[in-house]
PDB file of C-alpha atoms in Angstrom:
ATOM      1  CA  MET U   1      -8.660-124.726  -3.870  1.00 85.00           C
ATOM      2  CA  ARG U   2      -9.435-127.583  -2.752  1.00 95.00           C
ATOM      3  CA  GLY U   3     -12.804-127.962  -0.413  1.00 96.00           C
ATOM      4  CA  LEU U   4     -14.477-124.459  -1.065  1.00 98.00           C
ATOM      5  CA  LYS U   5     -17.618-125.369  -3.611  1.00 98.00           C
ATOM      6  CA  GLY U   6     -21.272-126.634  -2.540  1.00 98.00           C
ATOM      7  CA  LYS U   7     -19.673-124.850   1.502  1.00 98.00           C
ATOM      8  CA  VAL U   8     -21.859-121.697   3.448  1.00 98.00           C
ATOM      9  CA  VAL U   9     -19.510-119.042   3.708  1.00 98.00           C
ATOM     10  CA  VAL U  10     -20.347-115.871   5.845  1.00 99.00           C
ATOM     11  CA  VAL U  11     -17.998-112.575   4.989  1.00 98.00           C
ATOM     12  CA  THR U  12     -18.454-110.151   7.369  1.00 98.00           C
ATOM     13  CA  GLY U  13     -18.482-106.591   6.560  1.00 98.00           C
ATOM     14  CA  GLY U  14     -18.604-108.260   2.522  1.00 98.00           C
ATOM     15  CA  GLY U  15     -20.113-105.144   1.363  1.00 97.00           C
ATOM     16  CA  GLY U  16     -17.164-103.210   1.372  1.00 95.00           C
ATOM     17  CA  GLY U  17     -13.329-103.094  -0.355  1.00 94.00           C
ATOM     18  CA  ILE U  18     -11.618-106.346   1.157  1.00 95.00           C
ATOM     19  CA  GLY U  19     -14.993-108.072   1.648  1.00 97.00           C
ATOM     20  CA  SER U  20     -17.137-107.479  -1.911  1.00 97.00           C
ATOM     21  CA  ALA U  21     -13.801-108.691  -3.338  1.00 97.00           C
ATOM     22  CA  THR U  22     -13.452-112.397  -0.598  1.00 98.00           C
ATOM     23  CA  CYS U  23     -17.359-112.633  -1.536  1.00 98.00           C
ATOM     24  CA  ARG U  24     -16.642-112.555  -5.118  1.00 98.00           C
ATOM     25  CA  ARG U  25     -13.664-114.434  -4.878  1.00 98.00           C
ATOM     26  CA  PHE U  26     -15.214-117.133  -2.761  1.00 98.00           C
ATOM     27  CA  ALA U  27     -18.730-117.327  -5.276  1.00 98.00           C
ATOM     28  CA  GLU U  28     -15.886-118.301  -8.370  1.00 98.00           C
ATOM     29  CA  GLU U  29     -15.419-120.944  -6.375  1.00 98.00           C
ATOM     30  CA  GLY U  30     -18.536-122.188  -6.415  1.00 98.00           C
ATOM     31  CA  ALA U  31     -18.839-121.302  -2.517  1.00 98.00           C
ATOM     32  CA  ARG U  32     -22.492-119.785  -1.134  1.00 98.00           C
ATOM     33  CA  VAL U  33     -21.185-116.534  -0.306  1.00 99.00           C
ATOM     34  CA  VAL U  34     -23.720-114.957   2.737  1.00 99.00           C
ATOM     35  CA  VAL U  35     -22.777-110.966   2.393  1.00 98.00           C
ATOM     36  CA  ALA U  36     -22.853-109.832   6.442  1.00 98.00           C
ATOM     37  CA  ASP U  37     -23.023-106.209   6.257  1.00 98.00           C
ATOM     38  CA  ILE U  38     -24.461-103.096   8.615  1.00 98.00           C
ATOM     39  CA  GLY U  39     -25.360-101.810   5.766  1.00 98.00           C
ATOM     40  CA  ALA U  40     -28.263-103.113   3.684  1.00 98.00           C
ATOM     41  CA  ALA U  41     -27.638-101.557   0.780  1.00 98.00           C
ATOM     42  CA  ALA U  42     -23.684-102.399  -0.296  1.00 98.00           C
ATOM     43  CA  ALA U  43     -24.941-106.509   0.716  1.00 98.00           C
ATOM     44  CA  ASP U  44     -26.877-106.040  -1.945  1.00 98.00           C
ATOM     45  CA  LYS U  45     -25.213-104.324  -4.643  1.00 98.00           C
ATOM     46  CA  VAL U  46     -22.628-107.435  -4.002  1.00 98.00           C
ATOM     47  CA  VAL U  47     -24.913-110.620  -3.671  1.00 98.00           C
ATOM     48  CA  ALA U  48     -26.424-109.055  -6.789  1.00 98.00           C
ATOM     49  CA  GLU U  49     -23.331-108.969  -8.920  1.00 98.00           C
ATOM     50  CA  ILE U  50     -22.684-113.051  -7.427  1.00 98.00           C
ATOM     51  CA  LYS U  51     -25.534-113.803  -8.852  1.00 98.00           C
ATOM     52  CA  ALA U  52     -25.230-111.520 -12.057  1.00 98.00           C
ATOM     53  CA  THR U  53     -22.607-114.301 -12.703  1.00 97.00           C
ATOM     54  CA  GLY U  54     -24.569-117.625 -11.555  1.00 98.00           C
ATOM     55  CA  GLY U  55     -23.179-118.156  -8.254  1.00 98.00           C
ATOM     56  CA  ASP U  56     -25.230-118.155  -4.917  1.00 98.00           C
ATOM     57  CA  ALA U  57     -25.484-115.937  -2.734  1.00 98.00           C
ATOM     58  CA  ILE U  58     -27.925-114.128   0.310  1.00 98.00           C
ATOM     59  CA  ALA U  59     -27.265-110.891   2.141  1.00 98.00           C
ATOM     60  CA  MET U  60     -27.285-111.010   6.045  1.00 98.00           C
ATOM     61  CA  VAL U  61     -28.126-107.064   7.521  1.00 98.00           C
ATOM     62  CA  VAL U  62     -27.397-107.020  11.141  1.00 98.00           C
ATOM     63  CA  ASP U  63     -25.401-104.861  13.813  1.00 98.00           C
ATOM     64  CA  LEU U  64     -22.726-107.057  14.543  1.00 98.00           C
ATOM     65  CA  THR U  65     -21.938-104.981  17.928  1.00 98.00           C
ATOM     66  CA  ASP U  66     -25.357-106.235  19.145  1.00 98.00           C
ATOM     67  CA  HIS U  67     -25.466-109.331  20.667  1.00 98.00           C
ATOM     68  CA  ASP U  68     -28.719-110.821  19.780  1.00 98.00           C
ATOM     69  CA  ALA U  69     -29.292-109.208  16.954  1.00 98.00           C
ATOM     70  CA  THR U  70     -26.515-111.023  15.622  1.00 98.00           C
ATOM     71  CA  ALA U  71     -27.223-114.842  17.215  1.00 98.00           C
ATOM     72  CA  ALA U  72     -30.761-114.119  15.696  1.00 98.00           C
ATOM     73  CA  ALA U  73     -28.708-114.097  12.105  1.00 98.00           C
ATOM     74  CA  VAL U  74     -26.766-116.387  12.503  1.00 98.00           C
ATOM     75  CA  ALA U  75     -29.028-118.221  13.539  1.00 98.00           C
ATOM     76  CA  GLN U  76     -31.993-117.115  10.086  1.00 98.00           C
ATOM     77  CA  VAL U  77     -29.244-117.719   7.921  1.00 98.00           C
ATOM     78  CA  GLU U  78     -28.221-121.128   8.792  1.00 98.00           C
ATOM     79  CA  ALA U  79     -32.002-122.496   8.929  1.00 98.00           C
ATOM     80  CA  GLY U  80     -32.772-120.542   5.887  1.00 98.00           C
ATOM     81  CA  PHE U  81     -29.349-120.684   3.861  1.00 98.00           C
ATOM     82  CA  GLY U  82     -27.862-123.308   5.143  1.00 98.00           C
ATOM     83  CA  PRO U  83     -25.256-124.732   8.454  1.00 98.00           C
ATOM     84  CA  ILE U  84     -21.974-121.981   8.088  1.00 98.00           C
ATOM     85  CA  ASP U  85     -18.799-124.313   6.937  1.00 98.00           C
ATOM     86  CA  ILE U  86     -16.818-121.055   6.890  1.00 98.00           C
ATOM     87  CA  LEU U  87     -16.630-117.493   8.727  1.00 99.00           C
ATOM     88  CA  VAL U  88     -14.096-114.460   7.665  1.00 98.00           C
ATOM     89  CA  ASN U  89     -14.372-111.875   9.671  1.00 98.00           C
ATOM     90  CA  ASN U  90     -14.020-108.835   8.056  1.00 98.00           C
ATOM     91  CA  ALA U  91     -15.708-106.471   9.511  1.00 97.00           C
ATOM     92  CA  GLY U  92     -14.263-103.139  10.230  1.00 96.00           C
ATOM     93  CA  TRP U  93     -13.464 -99.811  10.726  1.00 94.00           C
ATOM     94  CA  ASP U  94     -11.286 -96.635  12.508  1.00 93.00           C
ATOM     95  CA  LEU U  95     -10.292 -93.418  12.148  1.00 91.00           C
ATOM     96  CA  PHE U  96      -6.547 -91.235  13.084  1.00 89.00           C
ATOM     97  CA  VAL U  97      -6.589 -89.985  16.280  1.00 92.00           C
ATOM     98  CA  PRO U  98      -3.178 -90.100  18.335  1.00 94.00           C
ATOM     99  CA  PHE U  99      -4.071 -91.203  21.530  1.00 97.00           C
ATOM    100  CA  LEU U 100      -3.907 -88.638  24.283  1.00 98.00           C
ATOM    101  CA  LYS U 101      -6.083 -87.138  21.586  1.00 97.00           C
ATOM    102  CA  SER U 102      -7.987 -89.869  21.512  1.00 97.00           C
ATOM    103  CA  GLU U 103     -11.401 -90.115  24.373  1.00 98.00           C
ATOM    104  CA  PRO U 104     -13.808 -93.021  25.618  1.00 98.00           C
ATOM    105  CA  ASP U 105     -16.338 -92.831  24.063  1.00 98.00           C
ATOM    106  CA  PHE U 106     -13.926 -92.972  20.419  1.00 98.00           C
ATOM    107  CA  TRP U 107     -12.250 -96.641  22.055  1.00 98.00           C
ATOM    108  CA  THR U 108     -15.797 -97.853  23.124  1.00 98.00           C
ATOM    109  CA  LYS U 109     -16.573 -97.733  18.962  1.00 98.00           C
ATOM    110  CA  ILE U 110     -13.011 -98.474  17.953  1.00 98.00           C
ATOM    111  CA  ILE U 111     -13.189-101.647  20.337  1.00 98.00           C
ATOM    112  CA  ASP U 112     -17.467-103.485  19.324  1.00 98.00           C
ATOM    113  CA  ILE U 113     -16.449-102.613  15.927  1.00 98.00           C
ATOM    114  CA  ASN U 114     -13.553-104.114  15.455  1.00 98.00           C
ATOM    115  CA  LEU U 115     -13.203-106.651  17.981  1.00 98.00           C
ATOM    116  CA  ARG U 116     -16.944-107.007  20.403  1.00 98.00           C
ATOM    117  CA  ALA U 117     -18.108-107.416  17.183  1.00 98.00           C
ATOM    118  CA  VAL U 118     -16.358-110.755  16.390  1.00 98.00           C
ATOM    119  CA  LEU U 119     -16.534-112.666  19.273  1.00 98.00           C
ATOM    120  CA  ASN U 120     -20.660-112.256  18.593  1.00 98.00           C
ATOM    121  CA  ILE U 121     -20.608-113.682  15.123  1.00 98.00           C
ATOM    122  CA  THR U 122     -17.970-116.234  15.538  1.00 99.00           C
ATOM    123  CA  LYS U 123     -20.082-117.892  19.220  1.00 98.00           C
ATOM    124  CA  PRO U 124     -23.019-119.027  17.115  1.00 98.00           C
ATOM    125  CA  VAL U 125     -20.988-120.033  14.595  1.00 98.00           C
ATOM    126  CA  LEU U 126     -18.108-122.046  15.780  1.00 98.00           C
ATOM    127  CA  ALA U 127     -21.374-123.849  18.301  1.00 98.00           C
ATOM    128  CA  SER U 128     -22.925-124.851  15.423  1.00 98.00           C
ATOM    129  CA  MET U 129     -19.642-125.887  14.095  1.00 98.00           C
ATOM    130  CA  VAL U 130     -19.200-128.495  17.547  1.00 98.00           C
ATOM    131  CA  ALA U 131     -22.313-129.687  17.401  1.00 98.00           C
ATOM    132  CA  ARG U 132     -22.268-130.941  13.994  1.00 97.00           C
ATOM    133  CA  LYS U 133     -19.077-132.457  14.126  1.00 97.00           C
ATOM    134  CA  VAL U 134     -17.486-130.570  11.571  1.00 94.00           C
ATOM    135  CA  PRO U 135     -14.884-129.678  10.399  1.00 95.00           C
ATOM    136  CA  GLY U 136     -15.450-125.845  10.267  1.00 98.00           C
ATOM    137  CA  ARG U 137     -12.542-122.918   9.091  1.00 98.00           C
ATOM    138  CA  VAL U 138     -12.787-119.579  10.570  1.00 99.00           C
ATOM    139  CA  VAL U 139     -10.292-116.532   9.270  1.00 98.00           C
ATOM    140  CA  SER U 140     -10.582-113.160  10.999  1.00 98.00           C
ATOM    141  CA  ILE U 141      -8.229-109.937   9.206  1.00 97.00           C
ATOM    142  CA  GLY U 142      -6.011-109.323  12.006  1.00 97.00           C
ATOM    143  CA  SER U 143      -3.763-105.882  10.777  1.00 94.00           C
ATOM    144  CA  ASP U 144      -0.619-105.101  11.381  1.00 92.00           C
ATOM    145  CA  ALA U 145      -0.827-102.262  13.054  1.00 92.00           C
ATOM    146  CA  GLY U 146      -2.295-105.810  15.167  1.00 94.00           C
ATOM    147  CA  ARG U 147       1.665-106.962  15.175  1.00 93.00           C
ATOM    148  CA  VAL U 148       3.812-103.963  14.797  1.00 91.00           C
ATOM    149  CA  GLY U 149       1.849-100.666  17.076  1.00 91.00           C
ATOM    150  CA  SER U 150       1.010 -98.679  14.491  1.00 89.00           C
ATOM    151  CA  SER U 151       0.476 -94.180  15.074  1.00 88.00           C
ATOM    152  CA  GLY U 152      -2.555 -93.036  14.952  1.00 90.00           C
ATOM    153  CA  GLU U 153      -4.326 -96.230  15.614  1.00 93.00           C
ATOM    154  CA  ALA U 154      -3.630 -97.464  19.270  1.00 97.00           C
ATOM    155  CA  VAL U 155      -7.170 -98.705  19.969  1.00 98.00           C
ATOM    156  CA  TYR U 156      -7.649-100.157  16.598  1.00 97.00           C
ATOM    157  CA  SER U 157      -4.318-101.762  16.827  1.00 97.00           C
ATOM    158  CA  ALA U 158      -4.955-102.896  20.752  1.00 98.00           C
ATOM    159  CA  CYS U 159      -8.593-104.586  19.322  1.00 98.00           C
ATOM    160  CA  LYS U 160      -6.598-106.498  16.186  1.00 97.00           C
ATOM    161  CA  ALA U 161      -4.349-107.469  18.131  1.00 98.00           C
ATOM    162  CA  GLY U 162      -6.426-109.018  20.726  1.00 98.00           C
ATOM    163  CA  VAL U 163      -8.644-111.056  17.964  1.00 98.00           C
ATOM    164  CA  ILE U 164      -4.387-112.597  16.331  1.00 98.00           C
ATOM    165  CA  ALA U 165      -4.661-113.791  20.087  1.00 98.00           C
ATOM    166  CA  PHE U 166      -7.741-114.993  20.002  1.00 98.00           C
ATOM    167  CA  MET U 167      -7.459-117.296  16.728  1.00 98.00           C
ATOM    168  CA  LYS U 168      -5.137-118.311  18.399  1.00 98.00           C
ATOM    169  CA  THR U 169      -6.826-119.240  21.936  1.00 98.00           C
ATOM    170  CA  LEU U 170      -9.546-120.822  20.237  1.00 98.00           C
ATOM    171  CA  ALA U 171      -6.711-122.709  17.379  1.00 98.00           C
ATOM    172  CA  ARG U 172      -6.322-124.788  20.711  1.00 98.00           C
ATOM    173  CA  GLU U 173      -9.320-124.162  22.916  1.00 98.00           C
ATOM    174  CA  HIS U 174     -10.946-126.676  18.942  1.00 98.00           C
ATOM    175  CA  ALA U 175      -8.046-128.740  17.416  1.00 98.00           C
ATOM    176  CA  ARG U 176     -10.229-131.560  19.198  1.00 98.00           C
ATOM    177  CA  HIS U 177     -13.160-130.444  16.639  1.00 98.00           C
ATOM    178  CA  GLY U 178     -10.853-129.999  13.782  1.00 98.00           C
ATOM    179  CA  ILE U 179     -12.083-126.695  13.111  1.00 98.00           C
ATOM    180  CA  THR U 180      -9.140-124.113  12.070  1.00 98.00           C
ATOM    181  CA  PHE U 181      -8.361-120.910  12.609  1.00 99.00           C
ATOM    182  CA  ASN U 182      -6.629-118.483  11.664  1.00 98.00           C
ATOM    183  CA  ALA U 183      -5.805-114.210  10.956  1.00 98.00           C
ATOM    184  CA  VAL U 184      -4.579-112.015   7.795  1.00 97.00           C
ATOM    185  CA  CYS U 185      -3.032-109.278   8.155  1.00 95.00           C
ATOM    186  CA  PRO U 186      -4.047-106.394   5.044  1.00 92.00           C
ATOM    187  CA  GLY U 187      -0.903-103.969   4.919  1.00 84.00           C
ATOM    188  CA  VAL U 188      -1.862-100.157   4.104  1.00 83.00           C
ATOM    189  CA  THR U 189      -4.913-101.124   1.416  1.00 80.00           C
ATOM    190  CA  GLU U 190      -6.776 -98.921  -0.900  1.00 78.00           C
ATOM    191  CA  THR U 191      -9.827 -98.957   1.124  1.00 75.00           C
ATOM    192  CA  ALA U 192     -12.618 -96.598   1.691  1.00 74.00           C
ATOM    193  CA  MET U 193     -11.467 -97.138   5.945  1.00 74.00           C
ATOM    194  CA  LEU U 194      -7.752 -96.322   4.330  1.00 67.00           C
ATOM    195  CA  GLU U 195      -9.633 -92.750   2.395  1.00 73.00           C
ATOM    196  CA  SER U 196     -11.137 -91.994   6.471  1.00 75.00           C
ATOM    197  CA  PHE U 197      -7.843 -92.364   7.634  1.00 71.00           C
ATOM    198  CA  MET U 198      -5.384 -90.880   5.762  1.00 68.00           C
ATOM    199  CA  ASP U 199      -8.649 -87.804   5.626  1.00 75.00           C
ATOM    200  CA  ALA U 200      -8.165 -87.459   9.762  1.00 72.00           C
ATOM    201  CA  ALA U 201      -4.514 -87.951   9.676  1.00 67.00           C
ATOM    202  CA  GLY U 202      -4.230 -84.371   7.163  1.00 69.00           C
ATOM    203  CA  ASP U 203      -2.319 -84.435   4.893  1.00 74.00           C
ATOM    204  CA  LYS U 204      -3.476 -86.818   2.652  1.00 74.00           C
ATOM    205  CA  GLU U 205      -1.204 -86.736  -0.568  1.00 81.00           C
ATOM    206  CA  LYS U 206       1.637 -87.158   1.458  1.00 80.00           C
ATOM    207  CA  LEU U 207       1.119 -89.533   3.599  1.00 79.00           C
ATOM    208  CA  ARG U 208       0.337 -91.726   0.529  1.00 81.00           C
ATOM    209  CA  THR U 209       3.363 -91.259  -0.821  1.00 84.00           C
ATOM    210  CA  ALA U 210       5.328 -92.143   2.294  1.00 82.00           C
ATOM    211  CA  PHE U 211       3.631 -94.903   2.718  1.00 81.00           C
ATOM    212  CA  THR U 212       3.927 -96.292  -1.133  1.00 87.00           C
ATOM    213  CA  ARG U 213       7.711 -96.045  -0.593  1.00 87.00           C
ATOM    214  CA  ALA U 214       8.213 -97.618   2.846  1.00 84.00           C
ATOM    215  CA  VAL U 215       6.396-100.629   0.847  1.00 89.00           C
ATOM    216  CA  PRO U 216       8.800-103.282  -0.604  1.00 90.00           C
ATOM    217  CA  LEU U 217       7.057-104.152  -3.311  1.00 91.00           C
ATOM    218  CA  GLY U 218       6.109-100.353  -4.593  1.00 90.00           C
ATOM    219  CA  ARG U 219       2.686-100.160  -4.455  1.00 92.00           C
ATOM    220  CA  LEU U 220      -0.239-100.034  -1.803  1.00 90.00           C
ATOM    221  CA  GLY U 221      -2.486-103.282  -1.250  1.00 87.00           C
ATOM    222  CA  LYS U 222      -5.395-103.562  -3.863  1.00 93.00           C
ATOM    223  CA  PRO U 223      -9.324-104.656  -2.248  1.00 93.00           C
ATOM    224  CA  GLU U 224      -8.065-107.629  -4.938  1.00 95.00           C
ATOM    225  CA  ASP U 225      -4.066-109.112  -2.967  1.00 94.00           C
ATOM    226  CA  LEU U 226      -6.223-110.360  -0.350  1.00 97.00           C
ATOM    227  CA  PRO U 227      -8.915-113.089  -0.850  1.00 97.00           C
ATOM    228  CA  GLY U 228      -6.416-115.217  -2.521  1.00 98.00           C
ATOM    229  CA  ALA U 229      -4.469-116.103   1.520  1.00 98.00           C
ATOM    230  CA  ILE U 230      -8.175-115.777   2.860  1.00 98.00           C
ATOM    231  CA  LEU U 231      -9.771-118.439   0.579  1.00 98.00           C
ATOM    232  CA  PHE U 232      -6.334-120.992   0.821  1.00 98.00           C
ATOM    233  CA  LEU U 233      -6.954-120.826   4.600  1.00 98.00           C
ATOM    234  CA  SER U 234     -10.511-121.029   4.393  1.00 98.00           C
ATOM    235  CA  SER U 235      -9.847-124.455   2.440  1.00 98.00           C
ATOM    236  CA  ASP U 236      -9.215-128.253   2.805  1.00 97.00           C
ATOM    237  CA  ASP U 237      -5.386-127.039   1.404  1.00 98.00           C
ATOM    238  CA  ALA U 238      -5.202-125.428   5.001  1.00 98.00           C
ATOM    239  CA  ALA U 239      -6.050-128.238   6.763  1.00 98.00           C
ATOM    240  CA  PHE U 240      -3.431-128.260   9.013  1.00 98.00           C
ATOM    241  CA  ILE U 241      -2.564-124.650   9.373  1.00 98.00           C
ATOM    242  CA  THR U 242      -4.030-123.356  13.146  1.00 98.00           C
ATOM    243  CA  GLY U 243      -3.202-120.756  14.611  1.00 98.00           C
ATOM    244  CA  GLN U 244      -0.999-118.621  12.189  1.00 98.00           C
ATOM    245  CA  VAL U 245      -0.575-115.147  10.787  1.00 97.00           C
ATOM    246  CA  ILE U 246      -0.343-114.206   8.129  1.00 96.00           C
ATOM    247  CA  SER U 247       0.698-110.276   6.361  1.00 95.00           C
ATOM    248  CA  VAL U 248      -0.315-109.549   2.984  1.00 94.00           C
ATOM    249  CA  SER U 249       1.711-106.318   3.106  1.00 91.00           C
ATOM    250  CA  GLY U 250       3.759-106.386   0.061  1.00 92.00           C
ATOM    251  CA  GLY U 251       6.365-106.531   2.032  1.00 92.00           C
ATOM    252  CA  LEU U 252       6.241-103.497   5.058  1.00 88.00           C
ATOM    253  CA  THR U 253       6.253-106.026   7.412  1.00 86.00           C
ATOM    254  CA  MET U 254       8.509-109.102   7.117  1.00 84.00           C
ATOM    255  CA  HIS U 255       6.887-110.635  10.179  1.00 72.00           C
ATOM    256  CA  GLY U 256       8.608-113.397  12.067  1.00 62.00           C
TER     257      GLY U 256
END
């Protein structure tokens, strides 16, 4: 895709399923990749994989729910690796808990990881883009749960709806700066988070079968299904696309 070679891209949750697939794909396109993750081992593993194929990558180990630590990590990356051109807000976490069985501590954790973390890292990255007057790209991973709802995911769904609205609002606020903001919404995707979600829900294989039957294309998503849409929205080919939401769900949701 056009305009990715040499660009510095930060992928949060870069050590996970969708995150690592996205990091590797950016590296294939010649981008310089910052693998941001709370787990050092996971981030280092993806960095090593990228370097083994001739790519350029570093790890950024940070707890994105910590505002000050996140701002410091962004500053350190920009000083040592280069100014950030593309931000992919991918980090997230959830468990299956019906709302009436959930408690405020659980709400706080879900909100901190899935919404506040996006705010924490987007602000310093965006401030730098604006100051440098570059046509930056921000792509946030939402969820179809944030578009149509999802049983057992009330607070998570609310957070993902918030992420989508956040992207649309920033698209309006910063259109004059040439910075684009879009959201990619996975459907049911085979990741470690999905496994944990189904474990908490109980009757795991029955649930997997139900999910699969609900997808018109006849299978669950894979992490490798997501990078194409993410990279497209990060590229020069999408320079005139902002404030948009695209589902990558095998047709599970067909949202107009």
